[in-house]
Amino acid sequence: MRVLISGAGIAGPTLAWFLAKAGARITIFEKSHALLAYGQNVDITGSALTVIKKMGLMEQIRKLNTTEKGTQFIDPRGQPFAPFPVRKGSVASPTSEFEILRGDLAAVLYKATKDHPNVNYQFSTTIKQVISNNDDVVRAESSDGSMLEFDLLVAADGQWSKVRKQCFPAESVDVVDLGLYVVYGTVPRLPSDNDWWNIYQALGSRIISLRPDPHGTIRAMLTRMPCNDAQKRAWQEASKSDRQTQNKLLRSEFTDAGWQAQRLLDAMEKAPDFYFHTIQQIKMTKWSSSRVVCLGDTAYAPTPLTGMGTSLAITGAYVLAGELSRLNDGEHPSKALEIYEQAFRPFVEERQKIPSFAPAIVHPASAWKRWVLQILVSGISKAAAIPWLANIFGQDSNEDDFPLPLYPSFDDEGSG
């Protein structure tokens, strides 16, 4: 089987690893000139950990752990309270046992696949046009003008996939706006910084947080839930504008936030990976069309609020590869694509569920709401520190959360 994958992030290379193992020939297009080392923290939990173990990559994942000791909240005086330290296999902390930077994880997956004789990476290359997608073959034109024929095209080029836009009608893609904006950036580490995920809830529905990384820098994040129509318009317009406009809005809205706001506003202007992100989910009525299939955030972006984007991408790639590996020579891939979706969609839809109050409750607009939230968080922190109580309410984050099918092509799995 000849497979073209658009996107060399997390889902694409994971899929390539397993498909290559099953004998498929894979070409991966990536629009960037090289693999970018950017990205914030991501979690690998549940069945995704099992998939990583099958790939024999656990040692590399452990080596690139972000070193984060846990999560703690910062009070209005700038003092930490309500700690949630990492505990092996426990979901009692927002910090998972296997925290890794997205860029580091992408590099691990790339290195695991780039030298395989059945995998060919082409950087600075995109799919310019999908010409046909029928019972015989999928035809496409690449950005360099080459005409291509493949048995399967996989859109793994992210939440705003250009391949998806070409192959699926707009009405089949539901973009769910959660009314939240996030700005990410890497900033210099100071001697006063620590190895915790520090979360400061400013008034006016704003959050500032700092996280350690294994490279001697700090990953900063500022989040904002606009409180009125004027603020909503300002943030919506900035999300479509240039970096200068976005930085100007940040300064106007976070200057009086307190804690380390001024430090971050200064540093973010120079951040090499500055990223202004609107928090939105992607929900598709159907993930595939004939010989084209969507994978990862392209098909089911859950948002960072769920902490499941990376794990869904990894697990979904394994299931898709497994079902494709069961096809007979020359068999149309639509059979495998249907089974993949039937098996995995219910799990995805469950993980995409976010309570309507969730973003707002952690972004208190007033002092009394913040006071109530801090009492609640402090109480949960104390309860989570009691092992037997934490075990009652939390499942083991290292146990499979999705029952992985067994595929003969992948039986000689790695260990890690």
CSV table of C-alpha atoms in Angstrom, one decimal:
chain,number,residue,atom,x,y,z
A,1,MET,CA,0.0,0.0,0.0
A,2,ARG,CA,1.3,3.5,-0.9
A,3,VAL,CA,0.4,6.0,1.7
A,4,LEU,CA,0.8,9.8,1.7
A,5,ILE,CA,0.7,11.5,5.0
A,6,SER,CA,0.3,15.3,5.3
A,7,GLY,CA,1.9,16.5,8.5
A,8,ALA,CA,5.0,15.3,10.5
A,9,GLY,CA,3.7,16.2,14.0
A,10,ILE,CA,2.6,13.4,16.4
A,11,ALA,CA,-0.1,11.5,14.6
A,12,GLY,CA,1.6,11.2,11.2
A,13,PRO,CA,5.0,9.7,12.3
A,14,THR,CA,3.2,7.4,14.7
A,15,LEU,CA,1.0,6.1,11.9
A,16,ALA,CA,4.1,5.8,9.6
A,17,TRP,CA,6.0,3.7,12.2
A,18,PHE,CA,3.2,1.1,12.4
A,19,LEU,CA,2.3,1.1,8.7
A,20,ALA,CA,6.0,0.6,7.7
A,21,LYS,CA,6.1,-2.3,10.1
A,22,ALA,CA,3.1,-3.8,8.2
A,23,GLY,CA,4.9,-3.4,4.8
A,24,ALA,CA,3.3,-0.2,3.5
A,25,ARG,CA,5.4,2.5,1.7
A,26,ILE,CA,4.9,5.9,3.3
A,27,THR,CA,5.7,9.4,2.1
A,28,ILE,CA,5.3,12.2,4.7
A,29,PHE,CA,4.9,15.8,3.6
A,30,GLU,CA,5.8,18.6,6.1
A,31,LYS,CA,5.4,22.3,5.3
A,32,SER,CA,8.3,23.4,7.6
A,33,HIS,CA,11.8,23.4,6.2
A,34,ALA,CA,12.9,21.1,9.1
A,35,LEU,CA,11.4,19.6,12.2
A,36,LEU,CA,10.7,22.5,14.6
A,37,ALA,CA,11.7,22.2,18.2
A,38,TYR,CA,8.7,24.3,19.4
A,39,GLY,CA,5.7,23.5,21.5
A,40,GLN,CA,4.5,23.4,25.0
A,41,ASN,CA,4.0,20.5,27.5
A,42,VAL,CA,1.9,17.5,26.4
A,43,ASP,CA,0.8,14.4,28.3
A,44,ILE,CA,1.2,10.8,27.3
A,45,THR,CA,-1.3,8.7,29.3
A,46,GLY,CA,-3.4,5.6,29.2
A,47,SER,CA,-3.4,3.5,26.1
A,48,ALA,CA,-1.0,6.0,24.3
A,49,LEU,CA,1.7,4.8,26.8
A,50,THR,CA,1.1,1.2,25.7
A,51,VAL,CA,1.5,2.3,22.1
A,52,ILE,CA,4.8,4.1,22.9
A,53,LYS,CA,6.0,0.9,24.6
A,54,LYS,CA,5.1,-1.1,21.5
A,55,MET,CA,7.3,1.2,19.6
A,56,GLY,CA,10.2,0.7,22.1
A,57,LEU,CA,10.4,4.4,22.8
A,58,MET,CA,9.9,4.6,26.5
A,59,GLU,CA,13.5,5.2,27.4
A,60,GLN,CA,13.7,8.2,25.1
A,61,ILE,CA,10.4,9.6,26.5
A,62,ARG,CA,11.8,9.3,30.1
A,63,LYS,CA,15.0,11.0,29.1
A,64,LEU,CA,13.1,14.0,27.8
A,65,ASN,CA,10.8,14.4,30.7
A,66,THR,CA,10.2,18.1,31.4
A,67,THR,CA,11.4,17.6,35.1
A,68,GLU,CA,8.1,19.1,36.4
A,69,LYS,CA,7.6,18.1,40.0
A,70,GLY,CA,3.9,18.9,40.0
A,71,THR,CA,1.4,21.7,39.9
A,72,GLN,CA,0.9,24.4,42.5
A,73,PHE,CA,-1.2,27.5,42.6
A,74,ILE,CA,0.0,31.0,43.3
A,75,ASP,CA,-1.9,33.4,45.6
A,76,PRO,CA,-2.4,37.2,45.1
A,77,ARG,CA,0.7,37.8,47.2
A,78,GLY,CA,2.8,35.7,44.9
A,79,GLN,CA,3.1,32.8,47.3
A,80,PRO,CA,2.5,29.1,46.3
A,81,PHE,CA,-0.3,27.2,47.9
A,82,ALA,CA,-2.3,24.0,47.0
A,83,PRO,CA,0.4,21.8,45.7
A,84,PHE,CA,-0.4,18.7,43.6
A,85,PRO,CA,2.9,16.8,43.3
A,86,VAL,CA,3.3,14.1,40.7
A,87,ARG,CA,2.7,10.6,41.9
A,88,LYS,CA,3.4,7.5,39.8
A,89,GLY,CA,0.3,6.4,38.0
A,90,SER,CA,-1.9,8.9,39.8
A,91,VAL,CA,-4.3,11.4,38.1
A,92,ALA,CA,-4.4,13.5,41.3
A,93,SER,CA,-2.1,16.1,39.8
A,94,PRO,CA,-2.6,18.2,36.6
A,95,THR,CA,1.1,17.3,35.9
A,96,SER,CA,1.3,13.8,34.5
A,97,GLU,CA,4.1,11.3,35.1
A,98,PHE,CA,5.1,11.5,31.5
A,99,GLU,CA,5.3,15.2,30.7
A,100,ILE,CA,7.2,16.0,27.5
A,101,LEU,CA,7.5,19.0,25.2
A,102,ARG,CA,5.6,18.6,22.0
A,103,GLY,CA,8.7,19.4,20.0
A,104,ASP,CA,10.7,16.8,21.8
A,105,LEU,CA,8.1,14.1,21.3
A,106,ALA,CA,7.9,15.0,17.6
A,107,ALA,CA,11.7,14.6,17.4
A,108,VAL,CA,11.6,11.2,19.1
A,109,LEU,CA,8.9,10.0,16.6
A,110,TYR,CA,10.8,11.4,13.6
A,111,LYS,CA,14.1,9.7,14.6
A,112,ALA,CA,12.2,6.4,15.1
A,113,THR,CA,11.0,6.5,11.5
A,114,LYS,CA,13.3,8.6,9.3
A,115,ASP,CA,15.8,5.8,8.5
A,116,HIS,CA,13.2,3.1,7.8
A,117,PRO,CA,13.5,2.1,4.1
A,118,ASN,CA,9.7,2.3,3.7
A,119,VAL,CA,9.4,5.9,5.0
A,120,ASN,CA,10.3,9.0,3.1
A,121,TYR,CA,10.1,12.5,4.6
A,122,GLN,CA,9.8,15.5,2.3
A,123,PHE,CA,10.2,18.9,4.1
A,124,SER,CA,9.1,22.3,2.7
A,125,THR,CA,6.5,20.3,0.8
A,126,THR,CA,2.7,20.4,1.0
A,127,ILE,CA,-0.3,19.1,-1.0
A,128,LYS,CA,-1.3,21.9,-3.3
A,129,GLN,CA,-4.4,20.2,-4.7
A,130,VAL,CA,-6.2,16.9,-4.3
A,131,ILE,CA,-7.2,16.2,-7.9
A,132,SER,CA,-9.3,13.1,-7.5
A,133,ASN,CA,-10.3,10.6,-4.8
A,134,ASN,CA,-12.1,7.6,-6.2
A,135,ASP,CA,-12.3,3.8,-6.1
A,136,ASP,CA,-9.0,3.4,-7.9
A,137,VAL,CA,-6.5,5.9,-6.5
A,138,VAL,CA,-6.1,9.3,-4.9
A,139,ARG,CA,-4.3,11.8,-7.1
A,140,ALA,CA,-2.8,15.0,-5.8
A,141,GLU,CA,-0.4,17.8,-6.9
A,142,SER,CA,2.4,18.7,-4.5
A,143,SER,CA,3.7,22.2,-3.9
A,144,ASP,CA,6.6,21.6,-6.2
A,145,GLY,CA,4.2,20.7,-9.1
A,146,SER,CA,4.7,17.0,-9.0
A,147,MET,CA,1.7,14.8,-9.8
A,148,LEU,CA,1.2,12.0,-7.3
A,149,GLU,CA,-0.8,8.8,-7.0
A,150,PHE,CA,-1.4,7.0,-3.7
A,151,ASP,CA,-3.7,4.3,-2.4
A,152,LEU,CA,-4.4,6.4,0.7
A,153,LEU,CA,-4.1,10.0,1.8
A,154,VAL,CA,-3.9,10.8,5.5
A,155,ALA,CA,-4.7,14.4,6.6
A,156,ALA,CA,-2.6,14.8,9.8
A,157,ASP,CA,-1.8,18.5,9.2
A,158,GLY,CA,-3.4,19.9,12.3
A,159,GLN,CA,-6.6,21.6,13.5
A,160,TRP,CA,-6.8,23.9,10.5
A,161,SER,CA,-5.9,21.2,7.9
A,162,LYS,CA,-5.8,22.4,4.3
A,163,VAL,CA,-6.2,18.9,3.1
A,164,ARG,CA,-9.4,18.5,5.1
A,165,LYS,CA,-10.7,21.7,3.7
A,166,GLN,CA,-10.2,20.4,0.1
A,167,CYS,CA,-11.7,16.9,0.7
A,168,PHE,CA,-14.6,17.4,3.1
A,169,PRO,CA,-17.5,19.9,2.8
A,170,ALA,CA,-17.6,22.7,5.4
A,171,GLU,CA,-20.8,21.5,6.9
A,172,SER,CA,-19.2,18.2,7.9
A,173,VAL,CA,-16.7,20.1,10.2
A,174,ASP,CA,-18.0,21.6,13.4
A,175,VAL,CA,-15.7,24.1,15.1
A,176,VAL,CA,-16.7,24.5,18.7
A,177,ASP,CA,-15.5,27.8,20.2
A,178,LEU,CA,-14.9,27.7,23.9
A,179,GLY,CA,-14.4,31.4,24.4
A,180,LEU,CA,-10.8,31.1,25.6
A,181,TYR,CA,-7.6,32.4,24.2
A,182,VAL,CA,-4.1,31.2,25.0
A,183,VAL,CA,-0.7,32.7,24.3
A,184,TYR,CA,2.4,30.5,24.5
A,185,GLY,CA,6.1,31.3,24.5
A,186,THR,CA,9.5,30.2,25.7
A,187,VAL,CA,11.3,32.7,28.0
A,188,PRO,CA,14.6,32.8,29.8
A,189,ARG,CA,14.8,31.0,33.1
A,190,LEU,CA,15.6,33.0,36.2
A,191,PRO,CA,17.4,31.8,39.4
A,192,SER,CA,14.1,32.3,41.3
A,193,ASP,CA,12.2,29.9,39.0
A,194,ASN,CA,11.4,26.4,40.2
A,195,ASP,CA,10.4,23.1,38.7
A,196,TRP,CA,6.7,23.3,39.3
A,197,TRP,CA,3.9,24.2,37.1
A,198,ASN,CA,3.0,27.5,38.7
A,199,ILE,CA,-0.5,28.8,38.1
A,200,TYR,CA,-1.6,32.3,39.0
A,201,GLN,CA,-5.2,33.3,38.6
A,202,ALA,CA,-5.5,37.1,38.1
A,203,LEU,CA,-8.7,38.9,38.4
A,204,GLY,CA,-10.7,39.7,35.2
A,205,SER,CA,-10.7,36.1,33.9
A,206,ARG,CA,-6.9,35.9,33.3
A,207,ILE,CA,-4.3,33.2,34.1
A,208,ILE,CA,-0.5,33.3,34.0
A,209,SER,CA,1.5,30.1,34.3
A,210,LEU,CA,5.1,29.0,34.2
A,211,ARG,CA,6.4,25.5,33.6
A,212,PRO,CA,10.0,24.1,33.5
A,213,ASP,CA,11.5,22.3,30.6
A,214,PRO,CA,14.6,20.1,30.2
A,215,HIS,CA,16.5,22.7,28.1
A,216,GLY,CA,17.1,25.4,30.7
A,217,THR,CA,14.3,27.7,29.8
A,218,ILE,CA,10.7,28.3,31.0
A,219,ARG,CA,7.5,27.7,29.1
A,220,ALA,CA,5.1,30.6,29.7
A,221,MET,CA,1.4,30.6,29.1
A,222,LEU,CA,-1.2,33.4,29.4
A,223,THR,CA,-4.9,32.6,29.1
A,224,ARG,CA,-7.8,35.0,28.7
A,225,MET,CA,-11.6,34.6,28.7
A,226,PRO,CA,-13.1,37.9,27.4
A,227,CYS,CA,-15.7,39.3,29.8
A,228,ASN,CA,-17.7,41.4,27.4
A,229,ASP,CA,-18.4,41.9,23.7
A,230,ALA,CA,-15.7,44.5,23.2
A,231,GLN,CA,-13.1,42.2,24.7
A,232,LYS,CA,-14.4,39.3,22.5
A,233,ARG,CA,-14.1,41.4,19.4
A,234,ALA,CA,-10.6,42.6,20.3
A,235,TRP,CA,-9.3,39.0,20.9
A,236,GLN,CA,-11.0,37.6,17.8
A,237,GLU,CA,-9.5,40.3,15.7
A,238,ALA,CA,-6.0,39.8,17.2
A,239,SER,CA,-6.2,36.1,16.6
A,240,LYS,CA,-6.3,36.9,12.9
A,241,SER,CA,-3.7,39.7,12.9
A,242,ASP,CA,0.1,39.9,13.1
A,243,ARG,CA,2.4,39.4,16.1
A,244,GLN,CA,2.8,43.1,16.8
A,245,THR,CA,-1.0,43.5,17.2
A,246,GLN,CA,-1.2,40.5,19.4
A,247,ASN,CA,1.6,41.7,21.7
A,248,LYS,CA,0.0,45.1,21.9
A,249,LEU,CA,-3.3,43.5,23.1
A,250,LEU,CA,-1.4,41.3,25.6
A,251,ARG,CA,0.2,44.4,27.1
A,252,SER,CA,-3.1,46.3,27.3
A,253,GLU,CA,-4.9,43.4,29.0
A,254,PHE,CA,-2.2,41.9,31.3
A,255,THR,CA,-0.1,44.9,32.5
A,256,ASP,CA,-2.1,45.1,35.7
A,257,ALA,CA,-2.5,41.3,36.2
A,258,GLY,CA,0.1,41.1,39.0
A,259,TRP,CA,2.6,38.4,39.9
A,260,GLN,CA,5.1,38.0,37.0
A,261,ALA,CA,3.0,39.6,34.3
A,262,GLN,CA,5.5,42.4,33.5
A,263,ARG,CA,8.4,40.0,33.2
A,264,LEU,CA,6.5,37.8,30.8
A,265,LEU,CA,5.1,40.6,28.7
A,266,ASP,CA,8.7,41.8,28.1
A,267,ALA,CA,10.0,38.3,27.4
A,268,MET,CA,7.2,37.2,25.2
A,269,GLU,CA,8.0,39.9,22.7
A,270,LYS,CA,11.3,38.1,22.0
A,271,ALA,CA,10.0,34.5,22.3
A,272,PRO,CA,11.1,32.5,19.3
A,273,ASP,CA,8.0,30.3,19.5
A,274,PHE,CA,5.3,33.0,20.3
A,275,TYR,CA,1.9,31.4,19.5
A,276,PHE,CA,-1.5,33.1,19.8
A,277,HIS,CA,-4.1,30.3,20.0
A,278,THR,CA,-7.9,30.3,20.0
A,279,ILE,CA,-9.2,27.4,22.0
A,280,GLN,CA,-11.6,25.5,19.7
A,281,GLN,CA,-12.6,21.9,19.2
A,282,ILE,CA,-12.9,20.1,15.9
A,283,LYS,CA,-15.8,17.6,15.5
A,284,MET,CA,-16.4,15.9,12.1
A,285,THR,CA,-19.5,14.1,11.1
A,286,LYS,CA,-17.3,11.5,9.3
A,287,TRP,CA,-13.5,11.1,9.5
A,288,SER,CA,-13.0,9.6,6.0
A,289,SER,CA,-14.1,9.9,2.4
A,290,SER,CA,-13.2,7.1,0.0
A,291,ARG,CA,-9.3,7.1,0.1
A,292,VAL,CA,-8.8,10.2,2.3
A,293,VAL,CA,-8.9,10.0,6.1
A,294,CYS,CA,-8.3,12.5,8.9
A,295,LEU,CA,-6.3,11.7,11.9
A,296,GLY,CA,-5.4,13.4,15.2
A,297,ASP,CA,-6.3,17.1,15.7
A,298,THR,CA,-7.4,17.2,12.0
A,299,ALA,CA,-10.3,14.9,12.8
A,300,TYR,CA,-10.9,15.4,16.5
A,301,ALA,CA,-9.0,18.2,18.2
A,302,PRO,CA,-10.1,18.1,21.8
A,303,THR,CA,-8.3,21.3,23.0
A,304,PRO,CA,-5.6,21.5,25.7
A,305,LEU,CA,-8.4,21.7,28.3
A,306,THR,CA,-8.8,17.9,28.1
A,307,GLY,CA,-5.1,17.1,28.2
A,308,MET,CA,-5.9,14.4,25.7
A,309,GLY,CA,-4.8,15.8,22.3
A,310,THR,CA,-1.5,13.9,22.1
A,311,SER,CA,-2.7,10.7,23.6
A,312,LEU,CA,-5.7,10.6,21.2
A,313,ALA,CA,-3.3,11.2,18.2
A,314,ILE,CA,-1.0,8.4,19.2
A,315,THR,CA,-3.8,5.9,20.0
A,316,GLY,CA,-5.8,6.8,17.0
A,317,ALA,CA,-2.7,6.3,14.7
A,318,TYR,CA,-2.2,2.8,16.2
A,319,VAL,CA,-5.8,1.8,15.6
A,320,LEU,CA,-5.9,3.2,12.0
A,321,ALA,CA,-2.6,1.5,11.1
A,322,GLY,CA,-3.8,-1.8,12.7
A,323,GLU,CA,-7.1,-1.8,10.7
A,324,LEU,CA,-5.2,-1.0,7.5
A,325,SER,CA,-2.8,-3.8,8.1
A,326,ARG,CA,-5.7,-6.3,8.1
A,327,LEU,CA,-6.6,-5.4,4.5
A,328,ASN,CA,-5.8,-7.9,1.7
A,329,ASP,CA,-3.6,-6.8,-1.2
A,330,GLY,CA,-5.5,-4.4,-3.5
A,331,GLU,CA,-8.5,-4.1,-1.1
A,332,HIS,CA,-10.0,-0.7,-0.9
A,333,PRO,CA,-9.0,1.1,2.3
A,334,SER,CA,-12.5,2.3,3.0
A,335,LYS,CA,-13.3,-0.9,4.9
A,336,ALA,CA,-10.4,-0.3,7.3
A,337,LEU,CA,-11.3,3.4,7.6
A,338,GLU,CA,-14.9,2.6,8.6
A,339,ILE,CA,-13.8,0.0,11.2
A,340,TYR,CA,-11.2,2.5,12.6
A,341,GLU,CA,-13.9,5.1,13.1
A,342,GLN,CA,-16.5,2.8,14.5
A,343,ALA,CA,-14.0,1.5,17.1
A,344,PHE,CA,-12.4,4.8,18.1
A,345,ARG,CA,-15.1,7.5,17.7
A,346,PRO,CA,-17.0,6.7,20.9
A,347,PHE,CA,-13.8,7.0,23.0
A,348,VAL,CA,-12.9,10.3,21.2
A,349,GLU,CA,-16.4,11.8,21.8
A,350,GLU,CA,-16.2,10.9,25.5
A,351,ARG,CA,-12.8,12.5,25.8
A,352,GLN,CA,-14.0,15.7,24.0
A,353,LYS,CA,-16.7,16.3,26.6
A,354,ILE,CA,-15.9,19.5,28.6
A,355,PRO,CA,-18.4,20.8,31.2
A,356,SER,CA,-19.9,24.1,30.0
A,357,PHE,CA,-18.6,25.8,33.2
A,358,ALA,CA,-15.1,24.4,33.0
A,359,PRO,CA,-13.1,27.2,31.4
A,360,ALA,CA,-15.0,30.0,33.2
A,361,ILE,CA,-14.7,28.5,36.7
A,362,VAL,CA,-10.9,28.5,36.6
A,363,HIS,CA,-10.8,32.0,35.2
A,364,PRO,CA,-12.5,34.0,38.1
A,365,ALA,CA,-13.6,37.5,37.1
A,366,SER,CA,-14.0,38.9,40.6
A,367,ALA,CA,-12.1,38.8,43.9
A,368,TRP,CA,-14.9,36.8,45.7
A,369,LYS,CA,-15.0,34.2,43.0
A,370,ARG,CA,-11.2,33.8,43.2
A,371,TRP,CA,-11.4,33.5,47.0
A,372,VAL,CA,-14.0,30.7,46.7
A,373,LEU,CA,-12.0,28.9,44.0
A,374,GLN,CA,-8.8,29.1,46.1
A,375,ILE,CA,-10.6,27.5,49.1
A,376,LEU,CA,-11.9,24.8,46.9
A,377,VAL,CA,-8.5,24.1,45.2
A,378,SER,CA,-6.8,24.1,48.6
A,379,GLY,CA,-9.3,21.6,50.0
A,380,ILE,CA,-8.8,19.3,46.9
A,381,SER,CA,-5.0,19.6,47.3
A,382,LYS,CA,-5.2,18.4,50.9
A,383,ALA,CA,-7.6,15.5,50.0
A,384,ALA,CA,-5.3,14.5,47.1
A,385,ALA,CA,-2.4,14.2,49.6
A,386,ILE,CA,-4.2,11.4,51.4
A,387,PRO,CA,-3.3,8.3,49.4
A,388,TRP,CA,-6.3,6.2,50.1
A,389,LEU,CA,-8.6,9.1,49.3
A,390,ALA,CA,-6.8,9.9,46.1
A,391,ASN,CA,-7.1,6.3,45.0
A,392,ILE,CA,-10.9,6.3,45.5
A,393,PHE,CA,-11.5,9.1,43.1
A,394,GLY,CA,-8.7,8.7,40.6
A,395,GLN,CA,-7.9,5.9,38.1
A,396,ASP,CA,-4.3,4.8,37.3
A,397,SER,CA,-3.2,7.2,34.5
A,398,ASN,CA,-0.8,4.5,33.2
A,399,GLU,CA,-3.5,1.9,32.7
A,400,ASP,CA,-5.2,1.5,29.2
A,401,ASP,CA,-8.1,3.8,28.9
A,402,PHE,CA,-9.0,2.5,25.5
A,403,PRO,CA,-8.9,-1.3,24.8
A,404,LEU,CA,-6.2,-1.6,22.2
A,405,PRO,CA,-7.0,-4.3,19.5
A,406,LEU,CA,-4.2,-6.8,18.8
A,407,TYR,CA,-2.9,-6.8,15.3
A,408,PRO,CA,-0.8,-9.7,13.9
A,409,SER,CA,1.5,-7.3,12.0
A,410,PHE,CA,2.6,-5.6,15.3
A,411,ASP,CA,3.0,-8.7,17.5
A,412,ASP,CA,6.8,-8.4,17.7
A,413,GLU,CA,6.4,-5.2,19.7
A,414,GLY,CA,9.3,-3.3,21.3
A,415,SER,CA,9.9,-2.8,25.0
A,416,GLY,CA,10.7,0.3,26.9
